[in-house]
PDB file of C-alpha atoms in Angstrom:
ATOM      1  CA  UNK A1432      27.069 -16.944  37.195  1.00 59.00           C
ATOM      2  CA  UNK A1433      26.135 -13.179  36.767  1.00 57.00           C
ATOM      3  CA  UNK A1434      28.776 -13.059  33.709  1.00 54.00           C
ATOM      4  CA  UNK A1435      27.424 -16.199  32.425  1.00 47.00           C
ATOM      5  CA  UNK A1436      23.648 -14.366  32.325  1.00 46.00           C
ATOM      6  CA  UNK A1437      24.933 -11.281  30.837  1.00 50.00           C
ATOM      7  CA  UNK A1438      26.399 -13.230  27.593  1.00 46.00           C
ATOM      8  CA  UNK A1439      23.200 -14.882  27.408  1.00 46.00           C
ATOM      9  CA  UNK A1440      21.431 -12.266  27.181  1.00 48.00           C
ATOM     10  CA  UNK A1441      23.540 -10.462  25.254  1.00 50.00           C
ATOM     11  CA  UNK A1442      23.509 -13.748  22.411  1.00 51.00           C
ATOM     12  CA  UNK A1443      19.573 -13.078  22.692  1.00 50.00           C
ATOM     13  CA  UNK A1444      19.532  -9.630  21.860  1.00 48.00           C
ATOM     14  CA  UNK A1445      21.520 -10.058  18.895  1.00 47.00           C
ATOM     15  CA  UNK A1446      20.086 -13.144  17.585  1.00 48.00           C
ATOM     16  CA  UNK A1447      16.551 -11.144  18.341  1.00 49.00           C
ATOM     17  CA  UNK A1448      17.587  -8.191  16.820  1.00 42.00           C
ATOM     18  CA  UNK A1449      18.915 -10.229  13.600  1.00 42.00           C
ATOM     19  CA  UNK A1450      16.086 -12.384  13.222  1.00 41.00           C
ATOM     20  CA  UNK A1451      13.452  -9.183  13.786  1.00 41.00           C
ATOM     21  CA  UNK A1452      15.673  -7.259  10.956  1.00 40.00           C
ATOM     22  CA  UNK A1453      15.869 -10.441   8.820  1.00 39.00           C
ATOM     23  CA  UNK A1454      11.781 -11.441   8.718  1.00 44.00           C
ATOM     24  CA  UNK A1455      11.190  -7.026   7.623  1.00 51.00           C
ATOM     25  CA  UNK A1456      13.926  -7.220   5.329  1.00 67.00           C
ATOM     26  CA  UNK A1457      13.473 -10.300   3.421  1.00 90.00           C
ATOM     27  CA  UNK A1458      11.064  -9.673   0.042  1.00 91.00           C
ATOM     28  CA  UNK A1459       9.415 -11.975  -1.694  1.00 91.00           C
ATOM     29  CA  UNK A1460       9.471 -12.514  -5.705  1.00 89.00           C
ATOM     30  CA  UNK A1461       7.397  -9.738  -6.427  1.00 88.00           C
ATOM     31  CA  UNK A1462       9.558  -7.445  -4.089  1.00 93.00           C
ATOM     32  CA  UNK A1463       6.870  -7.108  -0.972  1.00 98.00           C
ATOM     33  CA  UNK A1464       8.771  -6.788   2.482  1.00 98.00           C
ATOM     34  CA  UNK A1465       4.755  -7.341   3.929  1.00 98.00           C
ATOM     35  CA  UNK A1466       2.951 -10.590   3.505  1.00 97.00           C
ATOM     36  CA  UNK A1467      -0.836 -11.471   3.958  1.00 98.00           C
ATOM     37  CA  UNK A1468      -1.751 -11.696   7.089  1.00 97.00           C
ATOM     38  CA  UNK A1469       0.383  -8.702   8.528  1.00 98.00           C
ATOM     39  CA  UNK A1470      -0.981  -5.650  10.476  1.00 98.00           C
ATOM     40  CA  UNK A1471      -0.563  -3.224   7.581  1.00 98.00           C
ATOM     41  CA  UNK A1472       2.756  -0.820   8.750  1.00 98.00           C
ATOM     42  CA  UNK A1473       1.271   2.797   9.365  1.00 98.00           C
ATOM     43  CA  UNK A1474       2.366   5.782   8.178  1.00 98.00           C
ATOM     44  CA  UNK A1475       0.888   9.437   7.234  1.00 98.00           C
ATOM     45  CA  UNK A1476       0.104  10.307   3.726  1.00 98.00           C
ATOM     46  CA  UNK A1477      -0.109  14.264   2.710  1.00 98.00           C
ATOM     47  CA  UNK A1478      -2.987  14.493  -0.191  1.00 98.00           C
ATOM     48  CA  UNK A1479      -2.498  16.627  -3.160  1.00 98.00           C
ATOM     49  CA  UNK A1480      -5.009  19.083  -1.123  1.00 98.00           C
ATOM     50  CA  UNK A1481      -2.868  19.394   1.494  1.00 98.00           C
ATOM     51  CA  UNK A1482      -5.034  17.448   3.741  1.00 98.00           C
ATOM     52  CA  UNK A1483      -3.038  14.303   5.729  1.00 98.00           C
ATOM     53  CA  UNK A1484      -4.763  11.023   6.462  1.00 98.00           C
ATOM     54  CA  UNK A1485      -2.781   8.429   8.760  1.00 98.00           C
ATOM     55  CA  UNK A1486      -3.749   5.149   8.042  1.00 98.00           C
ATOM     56  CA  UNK A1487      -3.863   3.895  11.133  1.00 98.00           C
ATOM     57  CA  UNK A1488      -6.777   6.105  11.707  1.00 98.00           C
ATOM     58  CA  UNK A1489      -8.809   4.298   8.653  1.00 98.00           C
ATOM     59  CA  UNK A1490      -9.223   0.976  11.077  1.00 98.00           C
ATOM     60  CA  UNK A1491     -13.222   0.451  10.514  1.00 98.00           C
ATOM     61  CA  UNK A1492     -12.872   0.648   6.967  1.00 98.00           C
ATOM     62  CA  UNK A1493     -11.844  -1.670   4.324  1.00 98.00           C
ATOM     63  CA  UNK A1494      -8.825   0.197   2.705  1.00 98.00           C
ATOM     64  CA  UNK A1495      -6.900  -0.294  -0.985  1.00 98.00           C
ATOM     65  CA  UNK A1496      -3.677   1.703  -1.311  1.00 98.00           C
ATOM     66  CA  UNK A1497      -2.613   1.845  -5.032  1.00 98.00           C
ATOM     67  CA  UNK A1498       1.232   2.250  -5.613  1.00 98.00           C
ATOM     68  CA  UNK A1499       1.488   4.492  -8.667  1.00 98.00           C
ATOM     69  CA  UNK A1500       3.802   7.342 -10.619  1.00 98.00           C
ATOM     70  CA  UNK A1501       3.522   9.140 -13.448  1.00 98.00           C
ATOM     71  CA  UNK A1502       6.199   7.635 -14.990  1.00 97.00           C
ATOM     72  CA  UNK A1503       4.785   3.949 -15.108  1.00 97.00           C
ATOM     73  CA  UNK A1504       2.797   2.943 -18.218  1.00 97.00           C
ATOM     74  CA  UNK A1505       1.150   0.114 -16.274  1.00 97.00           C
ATOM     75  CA  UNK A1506      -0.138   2.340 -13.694  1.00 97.00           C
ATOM     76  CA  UNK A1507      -1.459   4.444 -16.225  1.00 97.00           C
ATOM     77  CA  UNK A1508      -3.054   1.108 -17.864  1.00 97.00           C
ATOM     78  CA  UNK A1509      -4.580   0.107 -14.710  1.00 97.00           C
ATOM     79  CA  UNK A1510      -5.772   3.545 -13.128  1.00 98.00           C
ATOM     80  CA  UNK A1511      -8.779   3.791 -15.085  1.00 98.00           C
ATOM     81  CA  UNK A1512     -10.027   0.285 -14.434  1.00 98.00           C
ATOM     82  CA  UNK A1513      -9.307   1.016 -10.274  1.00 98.00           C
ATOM     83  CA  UNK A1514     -11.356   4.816 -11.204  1.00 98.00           C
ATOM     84  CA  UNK A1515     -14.502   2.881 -12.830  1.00 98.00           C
ATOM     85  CA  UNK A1516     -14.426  -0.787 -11.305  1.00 98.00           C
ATOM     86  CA  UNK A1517     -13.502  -0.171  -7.780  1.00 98.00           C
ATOM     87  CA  UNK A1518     -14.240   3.794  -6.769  1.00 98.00           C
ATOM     88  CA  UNK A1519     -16.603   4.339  -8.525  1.00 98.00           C
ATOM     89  CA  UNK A1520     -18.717   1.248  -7.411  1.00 98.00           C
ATOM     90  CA  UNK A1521     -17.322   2.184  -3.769  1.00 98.00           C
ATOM     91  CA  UNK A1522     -17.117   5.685  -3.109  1.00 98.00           C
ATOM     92  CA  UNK A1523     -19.562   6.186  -1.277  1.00 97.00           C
ATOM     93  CA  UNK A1524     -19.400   3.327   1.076  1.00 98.00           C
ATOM     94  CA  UNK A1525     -18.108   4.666   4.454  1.00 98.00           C
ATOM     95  CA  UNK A1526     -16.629   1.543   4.997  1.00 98.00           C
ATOM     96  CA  UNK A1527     -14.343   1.777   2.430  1.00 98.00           C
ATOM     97  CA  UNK A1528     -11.084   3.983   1.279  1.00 98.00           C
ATOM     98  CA  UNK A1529      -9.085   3.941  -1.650  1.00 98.00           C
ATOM     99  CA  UNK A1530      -5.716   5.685  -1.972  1.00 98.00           C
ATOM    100  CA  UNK A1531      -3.243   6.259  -4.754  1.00 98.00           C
ATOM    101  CA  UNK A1532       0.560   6.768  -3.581  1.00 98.00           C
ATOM    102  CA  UNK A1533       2.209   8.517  -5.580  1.00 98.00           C
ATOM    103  CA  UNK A1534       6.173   7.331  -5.478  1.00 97.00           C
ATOM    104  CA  UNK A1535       8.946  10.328  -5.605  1.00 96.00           C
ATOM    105  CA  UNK A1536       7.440  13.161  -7.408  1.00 98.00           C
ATOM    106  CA  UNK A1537       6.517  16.826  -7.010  1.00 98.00           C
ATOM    107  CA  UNK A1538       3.154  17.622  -6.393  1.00 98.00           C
ATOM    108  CA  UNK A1539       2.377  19.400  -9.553  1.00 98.00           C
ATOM    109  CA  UNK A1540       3.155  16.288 -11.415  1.00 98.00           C
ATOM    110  CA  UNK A1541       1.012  14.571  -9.044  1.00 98.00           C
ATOM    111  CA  UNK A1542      -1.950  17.375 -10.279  1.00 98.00           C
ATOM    112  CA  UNK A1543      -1.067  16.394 -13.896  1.00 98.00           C
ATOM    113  CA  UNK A1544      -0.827  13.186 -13.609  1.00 98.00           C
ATOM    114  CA  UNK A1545      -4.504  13.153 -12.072  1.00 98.00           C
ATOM    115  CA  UNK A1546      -5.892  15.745 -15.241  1.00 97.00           C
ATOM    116  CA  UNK A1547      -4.124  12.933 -17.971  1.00 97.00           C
ATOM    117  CA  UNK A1548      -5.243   9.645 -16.032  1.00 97.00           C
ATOM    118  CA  UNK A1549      -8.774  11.605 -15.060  1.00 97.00           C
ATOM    119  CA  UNK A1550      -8.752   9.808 -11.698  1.00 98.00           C
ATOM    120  CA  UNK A1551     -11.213  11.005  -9.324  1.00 98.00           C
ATOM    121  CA  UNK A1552      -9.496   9.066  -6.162  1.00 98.00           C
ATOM    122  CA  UNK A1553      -7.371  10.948  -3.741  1.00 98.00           C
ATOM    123  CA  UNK A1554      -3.706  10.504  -4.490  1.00 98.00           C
ATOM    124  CA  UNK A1555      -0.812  11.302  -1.809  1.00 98.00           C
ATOM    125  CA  UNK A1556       2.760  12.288  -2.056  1.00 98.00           C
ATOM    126  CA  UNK A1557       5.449  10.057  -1.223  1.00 98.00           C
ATOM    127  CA  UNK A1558       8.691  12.192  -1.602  1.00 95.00           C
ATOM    128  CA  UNK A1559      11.580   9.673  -1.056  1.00 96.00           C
ATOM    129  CA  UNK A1560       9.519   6.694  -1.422  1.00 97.00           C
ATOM    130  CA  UNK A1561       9.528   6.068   2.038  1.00 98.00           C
ATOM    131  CA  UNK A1562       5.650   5.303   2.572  1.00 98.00           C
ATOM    132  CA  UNK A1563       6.657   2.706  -0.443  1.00 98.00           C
ATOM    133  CA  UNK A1564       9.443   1.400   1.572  1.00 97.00           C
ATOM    134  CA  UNK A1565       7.398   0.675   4.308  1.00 98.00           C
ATOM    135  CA  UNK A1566       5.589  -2.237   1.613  1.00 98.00           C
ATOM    136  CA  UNK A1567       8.061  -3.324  -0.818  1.00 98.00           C
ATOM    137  CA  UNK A1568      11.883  -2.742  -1.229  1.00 97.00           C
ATOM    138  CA  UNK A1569      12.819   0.631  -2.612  1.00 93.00           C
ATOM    139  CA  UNK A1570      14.041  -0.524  -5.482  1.00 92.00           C
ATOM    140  CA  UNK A1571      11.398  -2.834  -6.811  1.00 95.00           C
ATOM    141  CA  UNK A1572       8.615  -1.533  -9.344  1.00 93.00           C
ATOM    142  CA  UNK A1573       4.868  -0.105  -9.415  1.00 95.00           C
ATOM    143  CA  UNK A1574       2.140  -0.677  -9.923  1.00 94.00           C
ATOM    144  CA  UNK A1575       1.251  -2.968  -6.651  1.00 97.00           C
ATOM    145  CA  UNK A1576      -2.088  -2.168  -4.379  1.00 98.00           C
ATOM    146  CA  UNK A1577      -2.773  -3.381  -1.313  1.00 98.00           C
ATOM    147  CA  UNK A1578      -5.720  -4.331   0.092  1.00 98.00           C
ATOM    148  CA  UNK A1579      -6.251  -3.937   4.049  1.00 98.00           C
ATOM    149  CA  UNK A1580      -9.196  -5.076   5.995  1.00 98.00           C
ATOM    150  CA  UNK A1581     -10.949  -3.941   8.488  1.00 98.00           C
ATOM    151  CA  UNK A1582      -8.794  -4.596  11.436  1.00 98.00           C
ATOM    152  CA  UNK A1583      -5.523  -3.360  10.014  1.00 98.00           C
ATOM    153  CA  UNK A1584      -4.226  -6.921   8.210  1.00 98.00           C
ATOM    154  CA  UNK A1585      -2.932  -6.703   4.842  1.00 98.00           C
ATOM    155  CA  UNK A1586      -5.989  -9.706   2.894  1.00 98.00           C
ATOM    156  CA  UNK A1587      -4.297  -8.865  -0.742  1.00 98.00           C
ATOM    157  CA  UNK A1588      -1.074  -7.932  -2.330  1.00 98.00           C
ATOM    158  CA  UNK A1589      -1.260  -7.717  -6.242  1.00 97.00           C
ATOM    159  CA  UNK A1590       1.593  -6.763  -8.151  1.00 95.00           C
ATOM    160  CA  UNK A1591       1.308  -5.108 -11.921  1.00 95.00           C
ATOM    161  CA  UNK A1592      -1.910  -5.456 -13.950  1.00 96.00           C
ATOM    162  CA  UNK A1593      -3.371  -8.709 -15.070  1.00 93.00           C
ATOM    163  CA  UNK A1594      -7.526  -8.744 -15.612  1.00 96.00           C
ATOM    164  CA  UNK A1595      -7.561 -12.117 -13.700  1.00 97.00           C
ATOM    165  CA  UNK A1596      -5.690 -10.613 -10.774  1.00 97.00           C
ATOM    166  CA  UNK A1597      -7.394  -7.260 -11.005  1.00 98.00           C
ATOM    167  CA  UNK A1598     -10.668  -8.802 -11.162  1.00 98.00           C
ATOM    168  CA  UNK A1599      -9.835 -11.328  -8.185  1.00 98.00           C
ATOM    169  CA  UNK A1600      -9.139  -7.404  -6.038  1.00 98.00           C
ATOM    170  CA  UNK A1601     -12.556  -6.516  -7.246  1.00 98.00           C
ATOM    171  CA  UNK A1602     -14.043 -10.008  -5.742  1.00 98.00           C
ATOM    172  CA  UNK A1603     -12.418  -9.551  -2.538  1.00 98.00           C
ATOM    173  CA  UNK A1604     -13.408  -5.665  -1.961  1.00 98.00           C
ATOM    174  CA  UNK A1605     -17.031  -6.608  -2.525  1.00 98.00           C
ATOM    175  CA  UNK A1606     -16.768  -9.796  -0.238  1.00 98.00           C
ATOM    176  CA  UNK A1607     -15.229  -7.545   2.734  1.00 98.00           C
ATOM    177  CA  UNK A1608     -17.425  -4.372   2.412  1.00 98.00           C
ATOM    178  CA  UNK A1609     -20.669  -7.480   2.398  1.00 93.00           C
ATOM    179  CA  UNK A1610     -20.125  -7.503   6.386  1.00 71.00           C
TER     180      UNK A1610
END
């Protein structure tokens, strides 16, 4: 009988263990290992002052992180409608954060990459991509933002830049930051 318990439980752990790995491993069409819904996976983002923020310390707020690199045209395309339609209309809400995250690059392209783009949002470092990995699979592309409410749950994942989609972000940042 004791044997008989031990393979059981052994079968449960790695059935568990499978089925835990398979549901954060599994992307959907756009790439996103997260889904709406989820507690938003926490991790600690260096600035391009040097400063840190951990996101799990931004519960409270209503946060947008913005998946972005120098290197990606429709970043670049959509930066300046996040800078003027979202920060700017938010920034000075306390309830509300917006971060870019910047994938795989050296912080002095970061600082140029603000100058040309003339962002005022913070943007953080990601060397390795490993705050990106922690959304989407490594491999897939930018731009994406996520939009996090004020509990922790993801409430949007958009992927590239449409105006219908990007203004549909805008919609739900104002509905969340009305309460």
């Amino acid at each position: 009988m004791r044997n008989l318990f031990i393979v059981v439980a052994i079968i449960m752990c790695v059935f568990g263990t499978v089925g835990v790995y398979a549901q954060h491993t599994v992307a959907d069409n756009n790439g996103y290992i997260v889904k709406v819904g989820d507690t938003a996976p926490d991790f600690e983002m260096q600035l391009t002052d040097g400063s840190k923020v951990r996101l799990s310390e931004l519960r409270g707020k209503i946060v947008m992180l913005q998946f972005t690199a120098s290197w990606c045209g429709v970043c670049r395309k959509e930066m300046p409608f996040i800078e003027s339609d979202i920060w700017q209309k938010h920034k000075g809400n306390k309830n509300f954060a917006l971060y870019g995250i910047d994938r795989d690059e050296p912080l002095e392209r970061v600082k140029l990459f603000i100058k040309q783009t003339k962002v005022t949002y913070p943007l953080a470092l990601d060397p390795g991509a490993d705050i990106f990995a922690k959304y989407a699979e490594r491999k897939s592309g930018i731009t994406r933002n996520v939009l996090i409410d004020s509990n922790g749950k993801i409430v949007m994942l958009t992927r590239l830049y449409n105006e219908e989609e990007f203004k549909s972000l805008c919609d739900k940042i104002d509905e969340l930051l009305k309460y």
